[in-house]
CSV table of C-alpha atoms in Angstrom, one decimal:
chain,number,residue,atom,x,y,z
A,5,UNK,CA,114.5,89.1,77.3
A,6,UNK,CA,113.8,91.7,79.9
A,7,UNK,CA,111.5,89.0,81.8
A,8,UNK,CA,114.4,86.7,81.5
A,9,UNK,CA,117.2,88.8,82.1
A,10,UNK,CA,115.8,90.9,85.1
A,11,UNK,CA,115.2,88.2,87.6
A,12,UNK,CA,118.6,86.5,86.3
A,13,UNK,CA,120.3,90.0,87.4
A,14,UNK,CA,118.7,90.1,90.6
A,15,UNK,CA,119.7,86.5,91.5
A,16,UNK,CA,123.2,87.9,90.9
A,17,UNK,CA,122.5,90.7,93.5
A,18,UNK,CA,121.1,88.3,95.8
A,19,UNK,CA,123.8,85.7,95.8
A,20,UNK,CA,126.5,88.5,95.9
A,21,UNK,CA,124.9,90.4,98.8
A,22,UNK,CA,124.5,86.8,100.8
A,23,UNK,CA,128.3,86.0,100.3
A,24,UNK,CA,129.4,89.2,101.5
A,25,UNK,CA,126.8,89.4,104.5
A,26,UNK,CA,128.2,85.8,105.8
A,27,UNK,CA,131.7,85.9,104.9
A,28,UNK,CA,133.8,85.0,107.5
A,29,UNK,CA,131.3,83.1,109.5
A,30,UNK,CA,129.9,79.6,110.0
A,31,UNK,CA,127.4,80.4,106.9
A,32,UNK,CA,130.1,81.4,104.4
A,33,UNK,CA,129.2,79.5,100.8
A,34,UNK,CA,130.5,80.6,97.6
A,35,UNK,CA,128.7,82.6,95.2
A,36,UNK,CA,127.3,79.7,92.9
A,37,UNK,CA,126.2,77.7,95.8
A,38,UNK,CA,124.1,80.9,97.2
A,39,UNK,CA,122.6,81.1,93.5
A,40,UNK,CA,121.6,77.6,93.4
A,41,UNK,CA,120.0,77.8,96.8
A,42,UNK,CA,118.1,80.9,95.9
A,43,UNK,CA,117.2,79.2,92.8
A,44,UNK,CA,115.5,76.2,94.7
A,45,UNK,CA,113.8,78.5,97.2
A,46,UNK,CA,112.3,80.5,94.6
A,47,UNK,CA,111.2,77.7,92.5
A,48,UNK,CA,108.4,77.0,95.5
A,49,UNK,CA,106.4,80.2,95.2
A,50,UNK,CA,106.6,79.6,91.4
A,51,UNK,CA,104.9,76.1,91.3
A,52,UNK,CA,102.7,77.3,94.0
A,53,UNK,CA,101.3,80.6,92.6
A,54,UNK,CA,99.5,80.6,89.3
A,55,UNK,CA,99.1,84.1,88.4
A,56,UNK,CA,100.5,87.6,89.6
A,57,UNK,CA,97.2,87.6,92.0
A,58,UNK,CA,99.1,85.7,94.4
A,59,UNK,CA,102.2,88.0,94.6
A,60,UNK,CA,100.7,91.0,95.7
A,61,UNK,CA,101.3,91.0,99.0
A,62,UNK,CA,105.2,90.1,98.6
A,63,UNK,CA,105.3,93.0,96.1
A,64,UNK,CA,104.4,95.3,98.8
A,65,UNK,CA,107.0,94.0,101.1
A,66,UNK,CA,109.6,94.7,98.6
A,67,UNK,CA,108.7,98.2,98.0
A,68,UNK,CA,109.0,98.9,101.7
A,69,UNK,CA,112.6,97.2,101.5
A,70,UNK,CA,113.7,99.5,98.9
A,71,UNK,CA,112.3,102.8,100.8
A,72,UNK,CA,114.4,101.4,103.5
A,73,UNK,CA,117.5,101.0,101.5
A,74,UNK,CA,117.0,104.7,100.1
A,75,UNK,CA,116.6,106.4,103.4
A,76,UNK,CA,119.7,104.6,104.5
A,77,UNK,CA,121.6,106.1,101.4
A,78,UNK,CA,119.8,109.5,102.0
A,79,UNK,CA,121.1,109.8,105.5
A,80,UNK,CA,124.3,107.9,105.7
A,81,UNK,CA,126.1,109.3,102.4
A,82,UNK,CA,125.7,112.7,103.4
A,83,UNK,CA,126.9,112.1,107.0
A,84,UNK,CA,129.6,110.0,105.6
A,85,UNK,CA,131.1,113.0,103.5
A,86,UNK,CA,130.7,115.8,106.4
A,87,UNK,CA,132.5,113.7,108.9
A,88,UNK,CA,135.4,113.0,106.4
A,89,UNK,CA,136.1,116.2,104.9
A,90,UNK,CA,139.9,115.1,104.3
A,91,UNK,CA,138.4,112.9,101.5
A,92,UNK,CA,138.5,114.8,98.3
A,93,UNK,CA,135.3,114.2,96.3
A,94,UNK,CA,135.6,114.9,92.7
A,95,UNK,CA,132.4,115.4,90.6
A,96,UNK,CA,131.9,115.5,86.9
A,97,UNK,CA,128.9,117.6,85.5
A,98,UNK,CA,128.4,115.1,82.4
A,99,UNK,CA,130.5,112.2,81.1
A,100,UNK,CA,129.4,112.1,77.6
A,101,UNK,CA,131.2,108.7,77.2
A,102,UNK,CA,129.3,107.2,79.7
A,103,UNK,CA,125.6,108.4,78.5
A,104,UNK,CA,124.5,105.4,76.7
A,105,UNK,CA,125.5,102.9,79.1
A,106,UNK,CA,123.7,105.3,81.8
A,107,UNK,CA,120.6,105.6,79.6
A,108,UNK,CA,120.3,101.8,79.3
A,109,UNK,CA,120.7,101.7,83.2
A,110,UNK,CA,118.0,104.1,83.8
A,111,UNK,CA,115.7,102.3,81.2
A,112,UNK,CA,116.5,99.1,83.2
A,113,UNK,CA,115.2,101.2,86.4
A,114,UNK,CA,112.0,101.5,84.4
A,115,UNK,CA,111.5,98.5,82.8
A,116,UNK,CA,108.7,96.7,84.4
A,117,UNK,CA,106.4,97.4,81.4
A,118,UNK,CA,106.1,93.6,80.4
A,119,UNK,CA,104.6,92.9,83.8
A,120,UNK,CA,101.7,95.4,83.5
A,121,UNK,CA,99.4,93.4,81.9
A,122,UNK,CA,99.5,90.9,84.5
A,123,UNK,CA,99.8,93.5,87.3
A,124,UNK,CA,96.8,95.2,85.8
A,125,UNK,CA,94.6,91.7,85.7
A,126,UNK,CA,95.4,91.1,89.2
A,127,UNK,CA,94.0,94.2,90.7
A,128,UNK,CA,90.8,94.3,92.0
A,129,UNK,CA,89.5,97.3,90.2
A,130,UNK,CA,91.2,97.0,87.0
A,131,UNK,CA,89.6,100.4,85.6
A,132,UNK,CA,92.0,102.1,88.3
A,133,UNK,CA,95.0,100.8,86.7
A,134,UNK,CA,96.2,104.4,85.4
A,135,UNK,CA,96.0,105.9,88.8
A,136,UNK,CA,98.0,102.5,90.1
A,137,UNK,CA,100.6,103.0,87.5
A,138,UNK,CA,101.1,107.1,87.7
A,139,UNK,CA,101.4,106.5,91.4
A,140,UNK,CA,104.0,103.6,91.4
A,141,UNK,CA,106.1,105.5,88.6
A,142,UNK,CA,106.1,108.8,90.5
A,143,UNK,CA,107.4,107.0,93.5
A,144,UNK,CA,110.0,105.3,91.7
A,145,UNK,CA,111.0,108.6,90.4
A,146,UNK,CA,111.0,110.2,93.8
A,147,UNK,CA,113.1,107.2,95.4
A,148,UNK,CA,115.7,107.2,92.7
A,149,UNK,CA,116.2,111.0,92.8
A,150,UNK,CA,116.8,110.7,96.9
A,151,UNK,CA,119.1,108.1,95.9
A,152,UNK,CA,121.0,109.7,93.3
A,153,UNK,CA,121.3,113.3,94.4
A,154,UNK,CA,122.8,112.4,97.6
A,155,UNK,CA,124.6,109.5,96.7
A,156,UNK,CA,126.5,111.5,94.0
A,157,UNK,CA,127.1,114.4,96.2
A,158,UNK,CA,128.6,112.1,98.8
A,159,UNK,CA,130.8,109.8,96.8
A,160,UNK,CA,131.2,111.6,93.6
A,161,UNK,CA,133.2,109.7,90.9
A,162,UNK,CA,134.0,106.8,93.4
A,163,UNK,CA,130.1,105.8,93.5
A,164,UNK,CA,129.7,102.3,93.0
A,165,UNK,CA,126.8,100.2,91.6
A,166,UNK,CA,124.8,99.2,93.7
A,167,UNK,CA,124.7,102.5,95.6
A,168,UNK,CA,125.2,100.6,99.0
A,169,UNK,CA,128.6,99.3,97.9
A,170,UNK,CA,130.0,103.1,98.5
A,171,UNK,CA,128.7,103.2,102.1
A,172,UNK,CA,131.3,102.6,104.9
A,173,UNK,CA,131.5,99.1,106.6
A,174,UNK,CA,128.7,99.1,109.4
A,175,UNK,CA,125.0,98.9,110.1
A,176,UNK,CA,123.7,101.4,107.5
A,177,UNK,CA,125.7,99.3,104.8
A,178,UNK,CA,124.5,95.7,106.2
A,179,UNK,CA,120.8,97.0,106.6
A,180,UNK,CA,120.6,98.3,102.9
A,181,UNK,CA,122.3,95.0,101.7
A,182,UNK,CA,119.8,93.1,104.0
A,183,UNK,CA,116.7,94.6,102.9
A,184,UNK,CA,117.6,94.9,99.0
A,185,UNK,CA,118.2,91.1,99.1
A,186,UNK,CA,114.8,90.8,100.5
A,187,UNK,CA,113.7,93.2,97.8
A,188,UNK,CA,115.0,91.4,94.7
A,189,UNK,CA,114.1,88.0,96.0
A,190,UNK,CA,110.6,89.0,96.3
A,191,UNK,CA,110.7,90.6,93.0
A,192,UNK,CA,112.2,87.7,91.1
A,193,UNK,CA,108.7,85.8,91.3
A,194,UNK,CA,106.7,88.8,89.6
A,195,UNK,CA,109.2,88.4,86.4
A,196,UNK,CA,109.5,84.7,86.3
A,197,UNK,CA,105.8,84.3,86.7
A,198,UNK,CA,105.1,86.7,84.0
A,199,UNK,CA,107.4,84.9,81.8
A,200,UNK,CA,105.9,81.6,82.4
A,201,UNK,CA,102.5,83.1,81.8
A,202,UNK,CA,103.3,84.4,78.5
A,203,UNK,CA,105.0,80.8,77.6
A,204,UNK,CA,102.1,78.9,79.1
A,205,UNK,CA,99.7,80.9,77.0
A,206,UNK,CA,102.1,80.4,74.1
A,207,UNK,CA,101.9,76.7,74.2
A,208,UNK,CA,98.3,76.6,75.3
A,209,UNK,CA,98.8,75.1,78.5
A,210,UNK,CA,95.4,75.5,79.9
A,211,UNK,CA,93.0,73.4,82.3
A,212,UNK,CA,90.6,73.3,79.3
A,213,UNK,CA,93.2,71.6,77.4
A,214,UNK,CA,95.1,69.2,79.9
A,215,UNK,CA,92.5,69.1,82.9
A,216,UNK,CA,93.7,70.9,86.4
A,217,UNK,CA,96.6,68.3,86.8
A,218,UNK,CA,97.9,68.2,83.7
A,219,UNK,CA,98.0,72.1,83.4
A,220,UNK,CA,99.7,72.3,86.7
A,221,UNK,CA,102.6,69.5,85.9
A,222,UNK,CA,102.8,71.4,82.8
A,223,UNK,CA,103.3,74.9,84.7
A,224,UNK,CA,105.9,73.2,87.0
A,225,UNK,CA,107.7,71.9,84.0
A,226,UNK,CA,107.8,75.4,82.3
A,227,UNK,CA,108.7,77.3,85.4
A,228,UNK,CA,111.4,74.4,86.5
A,229,UNK,CA,113.2,75.1,83.4
A,230,UNK,CA,112.9,78.6,83.5
A,231,UNK,CA,114.4,78.7,87.0
A,232,UNK,CA,117.0,76.5,86.1
A,233,UNK,CA,118.1,78.6,83.2
A,234,UNK,CA,117.9,81.8,85.5
A,235,UNK,CA,120.5,80.2,87.9
A,236,UNK,CA,122.8,79.1,85.3
A,237,UNK,CA,122.8,82.6,83.7
A,238,UNK,CA,123.4,84.0,87.1
A,239,UNK,CA,126.1,81.7,87.9
A,240,UNK,CA,127.9,82.4,85.1
A,241,UNK,CA,127.7,86.2,84.6
A,242,UNK,CA,128.3,87.3,88.3
A,243,UNK,CA,129.0,91.1,87.4
A,244,UNK,CA,126.0,92.9,88.5
A,245,UNK,CA,127.0,96.4,87.0
A,246,UNK,CA,127.9,95.7,83.6
A,247,UNK,CA,124.9,93.0,83.4
A,248,UNK,CA,122.5,95.4,84.3
A,249,UNK,CA,123.8,97.6,81.5
A,250,UNK,CA,123.4,94.9,78.9
A,251,UNK,CA,120.0,94.1,80.0
A,252,UNK,CA,119.1,97.8,80.0
A,253,UNK,CA,120.3,98.3,76.7
A,254,UNK,CA,119.4,95.1,74.7
A,255,UNK,CA,115.6,94.8,76.2
A,256,UNK,CA,114.7,97.9,78.3
A,257,UNK,CA,115.9,100.8,75.8
A,258,UNK,CA,113.3,99.3,73.3
A,259,UNK,CA,111.0,98.6,76.0
A,260,UNK,CA,111.0,102.1,77.7
A,261,UNK,CA,111.8,104.5,74.7
A,262,UNK,CA,110.7,102.8,71.5
A,263,UNK,CA,107.8,100.5,72.0
A,264,UNK,CA,105.6,103.0,73.8
A,265,UNK,CA,106.1,105.9,71.2
A,266,UNK,CA,105.8,103.5,68.0
A,267,UNK,CA,102.7,101.8,69.2
A,268,UNK,CA,101.4,105.4,70.2
A,269,UNK,CA,102.0,106.8,66.8
A,270,UNK,CA,100.5,103.4,65.2
A,271,UNK,CA,97.4,103.4,67.1
A,272,UNK,CA,96.6,107.2,67.0
A,273,UNK,CA,98.2,108.3,63.8
A,274,UNK,CA,100.8,110.9,63.1
A,275,UNK,CA,99.8,113.7,61.0
A,276,UNK,CA,97.3,114.5,63.5
A,277,UNK,CA,99.5,115.3,66.2
A,278,UNK,CA,101.3,118.9,66.8
A,279,UNK,CA,105.0,119.6,65.7
A,280,UNK,CA,106.2,119.9,69.3
A,281,UNK,CA,104.8,116.3,70.2
A,282,UNK,CA,106.2,114.9,67.1
A,283,UNK,CA,109.6,116.2,68.0
A,284,UNK,CA,109.3,114.9,71.5
A,285,UNK,CA,108.5,111.4,69.9
A,286,UNK,CA,111.4,111.9,68.0
A,287,UNK,CA,113.7,112.6,70.3
A,288,UNK,CA,112.6,109.7,72.6
A,289,UNK,CA,113.0,107.4,70.1
A,290,UNK,CA,116.5,108.8,69.2
A,291,UNK,CA,117.6,108.3,73.0
A,292,UNK,CA,116.3,104.6,72.5
A,293,UNK,CA,118.2,104.1,69.6
A,294,UNK,CA,121.5,105.6,71.3
A,295,UNK,CA,120.9,103.5,74.6
A,296,UNK,CA,120.1,100.2,72.7
A,297,UNK,CA,123.2,100.3,70.2
A,298,UNK,CA,126.1,102.0,72.0
A,299,UNK,CA,124.8,100.9,75.4
A,300,UNK,CA,125.1,97.1,74.2
A,301,UNK,CA,128.6,98.0,72.6
A,302,UNK,CA,129.7,99.7,76.1
A,303,UNK,CA,128.2,96.5,78.1
A,304,UNK,CA,129.7,93.9,76.1
A,305,UNK,CA,133.2,95.8,76.4
A,306,UNK,CA,132.6,95.9,80.2
A,307,UNK,CA,131.8,92.5,80.5
A,308,UNK,CA,134.6,91.6,78.1
A,309,UNK,CA,137.0,93.1,80.7
A,310,UNK,CA,135.2,91.7,83.6
A,311,UNK,CA,135.8,87.8,82.1
A,312,UNK,CA,139.4,88.8,81.4
């Protein structure tokens, strides 16, 4: 579900951004048309690229775009607050009722686990994977803090998701939207290709079985159907923040908090662990269950309100 939900969510964000950026211009189109355009555009690399080895370059570009958006928020958020002291900003220490949904959103932010096997396979030196994943996740944590702390300090309880919607209209907000659109568009092939590779493996769509051309036709059919379903999902669930909460709760909480711990204990045993390690594992599993169950309930309630 994560490999399917994330690219659909990214289509929502990219289409919403394009609708906003081009409003009032000759290129103005409605949200659903932009979703279809992006889907058709992204189908091209999906048909051309066989594995994740071909998407390494565009992944690096996406990471740079994310950093640019983070620095815009880091700089412009505090600048906006300091230049408008007349605006009262409220801050809450902890909003317990929003904890499950926030937990699922955090899980979504770290929910790339299911692309890891394919990413490791795409490395030139796979034995260095542990260093690659450590560096990648550490960078993500740093960027999240650089966005969250100044963003919430600047906008408080009025902070919107995505964060650049809280920025005042101008060059900074426009730049953030442009680079994040580039980022999510470049990230979609990573998820969709990973899903397609898993499905192709499941149905045994290989060159050994069908030949080179036959295998390509099989991949083309699978990936075209995948993209059509993603576009349909994005067209009919255009609510980014609540959709993200639902995907995070249903798919990512289990993927981030539950499966790693359960697999670790299954592979290495339980009785040979010190009590504090088991306590940490228990706490992580508890958080995963809370985020999965109550986060899903909150996200569904929010989506119902959106559609009503």
